[in-house]
Short mmCIF file of N, CA and C in Angstrom, two decimals:
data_model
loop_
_atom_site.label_atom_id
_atom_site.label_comp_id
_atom_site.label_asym_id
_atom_site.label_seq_id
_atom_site.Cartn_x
_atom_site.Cartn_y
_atom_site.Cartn_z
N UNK A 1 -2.94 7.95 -10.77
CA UNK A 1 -3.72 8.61 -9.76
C UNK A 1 -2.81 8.87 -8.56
N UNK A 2 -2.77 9.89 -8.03
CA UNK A 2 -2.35 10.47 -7.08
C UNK A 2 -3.01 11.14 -5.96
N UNK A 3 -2.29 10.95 -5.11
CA UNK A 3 -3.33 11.55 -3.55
C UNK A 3 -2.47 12.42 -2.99
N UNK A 4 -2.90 13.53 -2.67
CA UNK A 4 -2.15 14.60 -2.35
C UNK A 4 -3.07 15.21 -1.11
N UNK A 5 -2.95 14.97 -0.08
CA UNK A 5 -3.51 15.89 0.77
C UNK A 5 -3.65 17.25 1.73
N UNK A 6 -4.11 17.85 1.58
CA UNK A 6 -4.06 19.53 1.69
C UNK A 6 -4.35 19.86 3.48
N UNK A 7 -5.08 19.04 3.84
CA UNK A 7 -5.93 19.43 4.64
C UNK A 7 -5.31 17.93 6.08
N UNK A 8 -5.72 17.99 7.06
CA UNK A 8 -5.52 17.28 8.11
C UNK A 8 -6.93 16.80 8.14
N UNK A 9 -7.18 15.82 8.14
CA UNK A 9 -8.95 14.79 8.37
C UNK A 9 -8.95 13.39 8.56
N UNK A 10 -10.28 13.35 9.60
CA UNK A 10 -10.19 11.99 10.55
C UNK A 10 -11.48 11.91 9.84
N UNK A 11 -12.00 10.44 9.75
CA UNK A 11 -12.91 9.59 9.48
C UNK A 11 -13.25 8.56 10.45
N UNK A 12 -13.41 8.42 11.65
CA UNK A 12 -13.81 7.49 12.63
C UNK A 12 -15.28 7.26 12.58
N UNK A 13 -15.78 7.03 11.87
CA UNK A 13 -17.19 6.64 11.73
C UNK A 13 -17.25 5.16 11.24
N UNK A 14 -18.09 4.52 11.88
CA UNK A 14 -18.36 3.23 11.91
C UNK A 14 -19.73 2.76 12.71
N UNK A 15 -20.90 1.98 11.70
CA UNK A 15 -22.29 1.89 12.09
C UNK A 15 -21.79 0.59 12.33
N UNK A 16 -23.06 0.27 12.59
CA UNK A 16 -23.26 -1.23 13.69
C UNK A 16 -22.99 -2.30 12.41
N UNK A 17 -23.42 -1.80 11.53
CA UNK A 17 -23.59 -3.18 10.58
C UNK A 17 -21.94 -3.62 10.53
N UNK A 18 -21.02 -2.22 9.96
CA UNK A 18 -19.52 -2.76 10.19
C UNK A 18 -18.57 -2.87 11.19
N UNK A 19 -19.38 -2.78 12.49
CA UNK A 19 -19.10 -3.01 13.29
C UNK A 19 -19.01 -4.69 13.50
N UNK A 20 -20.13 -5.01 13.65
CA UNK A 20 -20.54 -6.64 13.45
C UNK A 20 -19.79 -7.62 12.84
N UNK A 21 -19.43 -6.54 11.43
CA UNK A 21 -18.83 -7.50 10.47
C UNK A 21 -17.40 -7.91 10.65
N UNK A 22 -16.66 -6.67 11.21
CA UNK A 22 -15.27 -6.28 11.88
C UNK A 22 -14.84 -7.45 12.74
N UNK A 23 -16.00 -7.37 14.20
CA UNK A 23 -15.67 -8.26 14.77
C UNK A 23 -15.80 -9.57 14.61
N UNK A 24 -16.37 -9.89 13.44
CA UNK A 24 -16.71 -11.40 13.22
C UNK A 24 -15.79 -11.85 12.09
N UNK A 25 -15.22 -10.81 11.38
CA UNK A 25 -13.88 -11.31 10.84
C UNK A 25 -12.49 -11.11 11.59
N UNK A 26 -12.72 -10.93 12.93
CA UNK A 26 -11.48 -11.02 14.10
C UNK A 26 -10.99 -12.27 14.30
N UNK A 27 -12.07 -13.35 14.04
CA UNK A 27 -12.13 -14.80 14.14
C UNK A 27 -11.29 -15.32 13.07
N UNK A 28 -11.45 -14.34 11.89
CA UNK A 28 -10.18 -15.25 10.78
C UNK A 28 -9.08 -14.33 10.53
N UNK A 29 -8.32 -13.83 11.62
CA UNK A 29 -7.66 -12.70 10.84
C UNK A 29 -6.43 -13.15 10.89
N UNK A 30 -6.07 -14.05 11.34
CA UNK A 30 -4.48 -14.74 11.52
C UNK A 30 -4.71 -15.51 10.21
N UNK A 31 -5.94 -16.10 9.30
CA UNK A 31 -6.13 -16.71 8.20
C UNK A 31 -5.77 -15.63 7.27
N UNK A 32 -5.82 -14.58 7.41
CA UNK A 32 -5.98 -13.69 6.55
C UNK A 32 -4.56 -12.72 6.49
N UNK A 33 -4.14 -12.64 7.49
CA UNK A 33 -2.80 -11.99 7.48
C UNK A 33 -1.89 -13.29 6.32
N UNK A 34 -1.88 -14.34 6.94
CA UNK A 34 -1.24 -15.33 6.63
C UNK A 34 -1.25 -15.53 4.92
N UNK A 35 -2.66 -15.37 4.83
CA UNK A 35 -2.43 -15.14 3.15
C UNK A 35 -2.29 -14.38 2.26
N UNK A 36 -2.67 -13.11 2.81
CA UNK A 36 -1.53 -11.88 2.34
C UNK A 36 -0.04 -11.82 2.53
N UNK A 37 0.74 -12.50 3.66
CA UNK A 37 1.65 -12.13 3.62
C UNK A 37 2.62 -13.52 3.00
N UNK A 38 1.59 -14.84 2.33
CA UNK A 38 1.75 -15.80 1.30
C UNK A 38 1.85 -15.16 -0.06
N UNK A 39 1.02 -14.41 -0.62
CA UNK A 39 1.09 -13.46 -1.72
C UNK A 39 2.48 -12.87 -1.41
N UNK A 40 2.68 -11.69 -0.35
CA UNK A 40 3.33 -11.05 -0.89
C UNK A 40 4.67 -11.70 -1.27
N UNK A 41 5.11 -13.37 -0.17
CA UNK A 41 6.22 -13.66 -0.73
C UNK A 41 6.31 -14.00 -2.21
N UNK A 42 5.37 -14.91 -3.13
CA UNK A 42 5.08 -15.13 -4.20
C UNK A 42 5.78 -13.63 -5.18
N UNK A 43 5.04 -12.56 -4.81
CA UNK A 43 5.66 -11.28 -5.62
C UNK A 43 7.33 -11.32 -5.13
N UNK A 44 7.45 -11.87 -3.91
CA UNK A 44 9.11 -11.25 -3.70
C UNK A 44 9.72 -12.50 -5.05
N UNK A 45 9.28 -13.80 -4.90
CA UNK A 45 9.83 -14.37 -5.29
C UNK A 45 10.17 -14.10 -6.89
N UNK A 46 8.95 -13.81 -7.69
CA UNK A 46 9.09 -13.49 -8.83
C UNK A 46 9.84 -12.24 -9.45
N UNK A 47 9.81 -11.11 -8.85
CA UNK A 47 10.23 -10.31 -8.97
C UNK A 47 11.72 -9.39 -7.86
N UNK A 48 11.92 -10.34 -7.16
CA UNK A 48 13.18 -10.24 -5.96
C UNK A 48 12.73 -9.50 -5.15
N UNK A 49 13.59 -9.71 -3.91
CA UNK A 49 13.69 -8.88 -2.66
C UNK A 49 13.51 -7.23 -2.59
N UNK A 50 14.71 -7.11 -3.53
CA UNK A 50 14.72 -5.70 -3.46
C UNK A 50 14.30 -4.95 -4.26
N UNK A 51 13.38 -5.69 -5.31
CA UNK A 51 12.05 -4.75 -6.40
C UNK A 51 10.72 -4.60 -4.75
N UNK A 52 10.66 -5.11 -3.83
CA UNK A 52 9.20 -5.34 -3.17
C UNK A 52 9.88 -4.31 -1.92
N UNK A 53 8.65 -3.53 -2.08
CA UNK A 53 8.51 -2.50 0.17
C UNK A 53 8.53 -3.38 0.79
N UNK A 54 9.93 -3.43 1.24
CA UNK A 54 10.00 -4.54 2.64
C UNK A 54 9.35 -3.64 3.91
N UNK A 55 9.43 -4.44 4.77
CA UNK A 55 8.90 -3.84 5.97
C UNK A 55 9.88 -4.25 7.06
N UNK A 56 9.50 -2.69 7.91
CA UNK A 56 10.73 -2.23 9.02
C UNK A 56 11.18 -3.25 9.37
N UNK A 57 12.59 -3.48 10.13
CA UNK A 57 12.53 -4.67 10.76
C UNK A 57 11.83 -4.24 12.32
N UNK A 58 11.51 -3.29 13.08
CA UNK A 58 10.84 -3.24 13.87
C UNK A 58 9.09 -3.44 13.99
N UNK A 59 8.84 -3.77 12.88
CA UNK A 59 7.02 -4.01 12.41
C UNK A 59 7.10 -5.90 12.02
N UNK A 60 5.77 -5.96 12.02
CA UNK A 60 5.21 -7.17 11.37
C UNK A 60 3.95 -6.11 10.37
N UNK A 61 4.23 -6.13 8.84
CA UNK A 61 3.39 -6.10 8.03
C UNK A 61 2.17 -6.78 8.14
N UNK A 62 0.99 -6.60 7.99
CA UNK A 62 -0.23 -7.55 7.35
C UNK A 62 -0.19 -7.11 5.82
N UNK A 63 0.42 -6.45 5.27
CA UNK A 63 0.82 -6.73 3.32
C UNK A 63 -0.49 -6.59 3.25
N UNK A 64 -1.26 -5.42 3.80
CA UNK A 64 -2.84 -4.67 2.51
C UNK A 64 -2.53 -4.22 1.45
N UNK A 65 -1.19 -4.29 0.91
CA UNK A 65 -0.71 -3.82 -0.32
C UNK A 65 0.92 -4.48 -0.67
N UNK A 66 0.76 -4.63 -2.02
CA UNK A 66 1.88 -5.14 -2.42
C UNK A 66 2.24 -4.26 -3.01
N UNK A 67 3.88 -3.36 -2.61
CA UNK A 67 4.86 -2.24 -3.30
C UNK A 67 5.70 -2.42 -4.20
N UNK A 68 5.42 -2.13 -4.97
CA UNK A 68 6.57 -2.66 -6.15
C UNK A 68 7.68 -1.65 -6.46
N UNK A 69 8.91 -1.68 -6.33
CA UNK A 69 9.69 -0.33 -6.19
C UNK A 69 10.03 -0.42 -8.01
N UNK A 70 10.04 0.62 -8.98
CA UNK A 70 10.32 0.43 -10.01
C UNK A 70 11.95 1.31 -10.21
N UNK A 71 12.82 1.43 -10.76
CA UNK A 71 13.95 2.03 -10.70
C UNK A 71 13.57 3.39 -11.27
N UNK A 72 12.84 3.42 -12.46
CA UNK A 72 12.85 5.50 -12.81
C UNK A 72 11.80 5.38 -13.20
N UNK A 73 11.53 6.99 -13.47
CA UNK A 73 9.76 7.02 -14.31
C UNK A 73 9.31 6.13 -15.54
N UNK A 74 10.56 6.07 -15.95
CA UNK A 74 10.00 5.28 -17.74
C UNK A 74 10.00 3.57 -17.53
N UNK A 75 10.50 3.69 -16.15
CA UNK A 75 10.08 2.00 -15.90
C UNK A 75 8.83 1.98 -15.03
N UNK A 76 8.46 2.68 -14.57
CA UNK A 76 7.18 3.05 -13.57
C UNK A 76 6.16 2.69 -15.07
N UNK A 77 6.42 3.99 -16.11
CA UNK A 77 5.50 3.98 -16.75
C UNK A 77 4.98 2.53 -17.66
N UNK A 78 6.54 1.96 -18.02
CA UNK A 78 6.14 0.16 -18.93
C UNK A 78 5.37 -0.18 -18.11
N UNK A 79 5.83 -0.75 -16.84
CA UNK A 79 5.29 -1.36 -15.63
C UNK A 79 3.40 -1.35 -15.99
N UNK A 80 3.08 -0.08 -15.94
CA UNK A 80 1.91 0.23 -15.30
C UNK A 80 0.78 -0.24 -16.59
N UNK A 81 1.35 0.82 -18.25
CA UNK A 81 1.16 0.07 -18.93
C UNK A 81 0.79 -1.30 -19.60
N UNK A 82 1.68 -2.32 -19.11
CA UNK A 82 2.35 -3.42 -19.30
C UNK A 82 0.85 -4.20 -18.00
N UNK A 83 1.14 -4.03 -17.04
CA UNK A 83 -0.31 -4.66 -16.34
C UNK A 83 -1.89 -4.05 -16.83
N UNK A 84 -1.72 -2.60 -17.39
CA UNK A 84 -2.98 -2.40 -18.02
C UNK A 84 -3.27 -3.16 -19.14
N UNK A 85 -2.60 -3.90 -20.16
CA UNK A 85 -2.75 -4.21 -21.10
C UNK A 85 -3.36 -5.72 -20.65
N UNK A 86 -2.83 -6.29 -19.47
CA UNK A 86 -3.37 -7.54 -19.27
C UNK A 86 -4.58 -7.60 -17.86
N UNK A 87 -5.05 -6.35 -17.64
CA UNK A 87 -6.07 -6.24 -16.87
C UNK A 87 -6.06 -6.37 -15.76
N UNK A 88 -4.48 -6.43 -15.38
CA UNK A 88 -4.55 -6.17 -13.70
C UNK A 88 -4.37 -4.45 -13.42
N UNK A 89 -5.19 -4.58 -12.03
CA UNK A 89 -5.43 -3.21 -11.24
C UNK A 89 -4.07 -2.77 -10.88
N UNK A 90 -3.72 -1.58 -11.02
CA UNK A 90 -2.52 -1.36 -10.15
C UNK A 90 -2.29 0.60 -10.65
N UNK A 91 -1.74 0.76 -9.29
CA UNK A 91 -1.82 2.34 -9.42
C UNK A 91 -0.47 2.56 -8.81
N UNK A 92 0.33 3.60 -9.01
CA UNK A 92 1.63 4.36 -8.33
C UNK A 92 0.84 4.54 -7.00
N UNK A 93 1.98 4.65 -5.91
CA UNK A 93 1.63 4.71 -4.86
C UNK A 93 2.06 6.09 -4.52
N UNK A 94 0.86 6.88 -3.38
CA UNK A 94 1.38 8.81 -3.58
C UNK A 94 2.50 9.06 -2.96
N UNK A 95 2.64 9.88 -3.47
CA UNK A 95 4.07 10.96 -3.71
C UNK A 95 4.05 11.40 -2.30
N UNK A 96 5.28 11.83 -1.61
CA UNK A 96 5.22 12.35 -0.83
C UNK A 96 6.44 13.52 -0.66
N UNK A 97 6.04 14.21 -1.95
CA UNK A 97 7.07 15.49 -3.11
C UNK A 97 7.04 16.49 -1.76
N UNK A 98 8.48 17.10 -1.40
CA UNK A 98 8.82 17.93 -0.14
C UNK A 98 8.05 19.22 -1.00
N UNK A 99 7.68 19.47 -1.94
CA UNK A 99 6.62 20.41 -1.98
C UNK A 99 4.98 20.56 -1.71
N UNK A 100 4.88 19.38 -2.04
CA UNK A 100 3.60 18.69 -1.77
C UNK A 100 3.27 18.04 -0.21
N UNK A 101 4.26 18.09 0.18
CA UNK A 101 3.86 17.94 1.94
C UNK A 101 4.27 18.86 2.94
N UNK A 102 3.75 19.95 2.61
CA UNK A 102 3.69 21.11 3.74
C UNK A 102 2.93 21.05 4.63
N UNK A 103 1.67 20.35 4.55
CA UNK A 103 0.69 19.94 5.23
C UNK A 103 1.02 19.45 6.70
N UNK A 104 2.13 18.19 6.41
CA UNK A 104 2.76 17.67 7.62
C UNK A 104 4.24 18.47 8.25
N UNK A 105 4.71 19.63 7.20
CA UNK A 105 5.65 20.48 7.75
C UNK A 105 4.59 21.42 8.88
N UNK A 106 3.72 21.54 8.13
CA UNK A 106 3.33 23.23 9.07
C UNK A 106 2.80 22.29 10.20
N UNK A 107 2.25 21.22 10.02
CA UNK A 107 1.63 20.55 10.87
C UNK A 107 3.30 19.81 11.84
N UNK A 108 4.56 19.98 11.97
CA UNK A 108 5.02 19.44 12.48
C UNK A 108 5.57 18.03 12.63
N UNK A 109 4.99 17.45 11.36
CA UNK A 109 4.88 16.09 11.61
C UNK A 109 6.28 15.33 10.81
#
């Protein structure tokens, strides 16, 4: 699956109910960074440093996603395979093909 976007669009909508919920998980979010970014070492460890999307050294990650860099397509493809067969979720992460992002050319970005 791939995400390709054509168009420039904002989604800032947010009702009270997830509003509520937002701020009342503000209370555990240093719990929660902390154990995402426990996972993601676990993946560095098993699979090394430089298979995993490190992050800038100018950022602190919260790791909402673990990147797995694969070396070419036909290892992308075992990979993906290879976790479908044992029922973990996992998708390529989108493309960002200099044909496929004119969107942010015309847009300047």
């Amino acid at each position: 699956m791939e995400y390709i976007h054509h168009d420039i669009g904002y989604n800032y909508r947010m009702n009270n109910l997830l509003a509520a919920l937002g701020t009342a998980q503000l209370e555990t979010l240093e719990e929660r960074v902390a154990a995402k970014r426990a996972n993601f070492a676990r993946y560095e460890e098993a699979f090394g440093p430089r298979s995993m999307i490190q992050e800038p050294p100018w950022s602190r990650s919260n790791r909402w996603f673990y990147g797995y860099l694969c070396r070419d397509s036909d290892h992308k493809e075992r990979v993906l395979r290879a976790c479908s067969a044992a029922d973990i979720q996992v998708r390529p992460l989108w493309v960002a093909h200099t044909h496929a992002a004119t969107l942010c050319w015309d847009a300047g970005l």
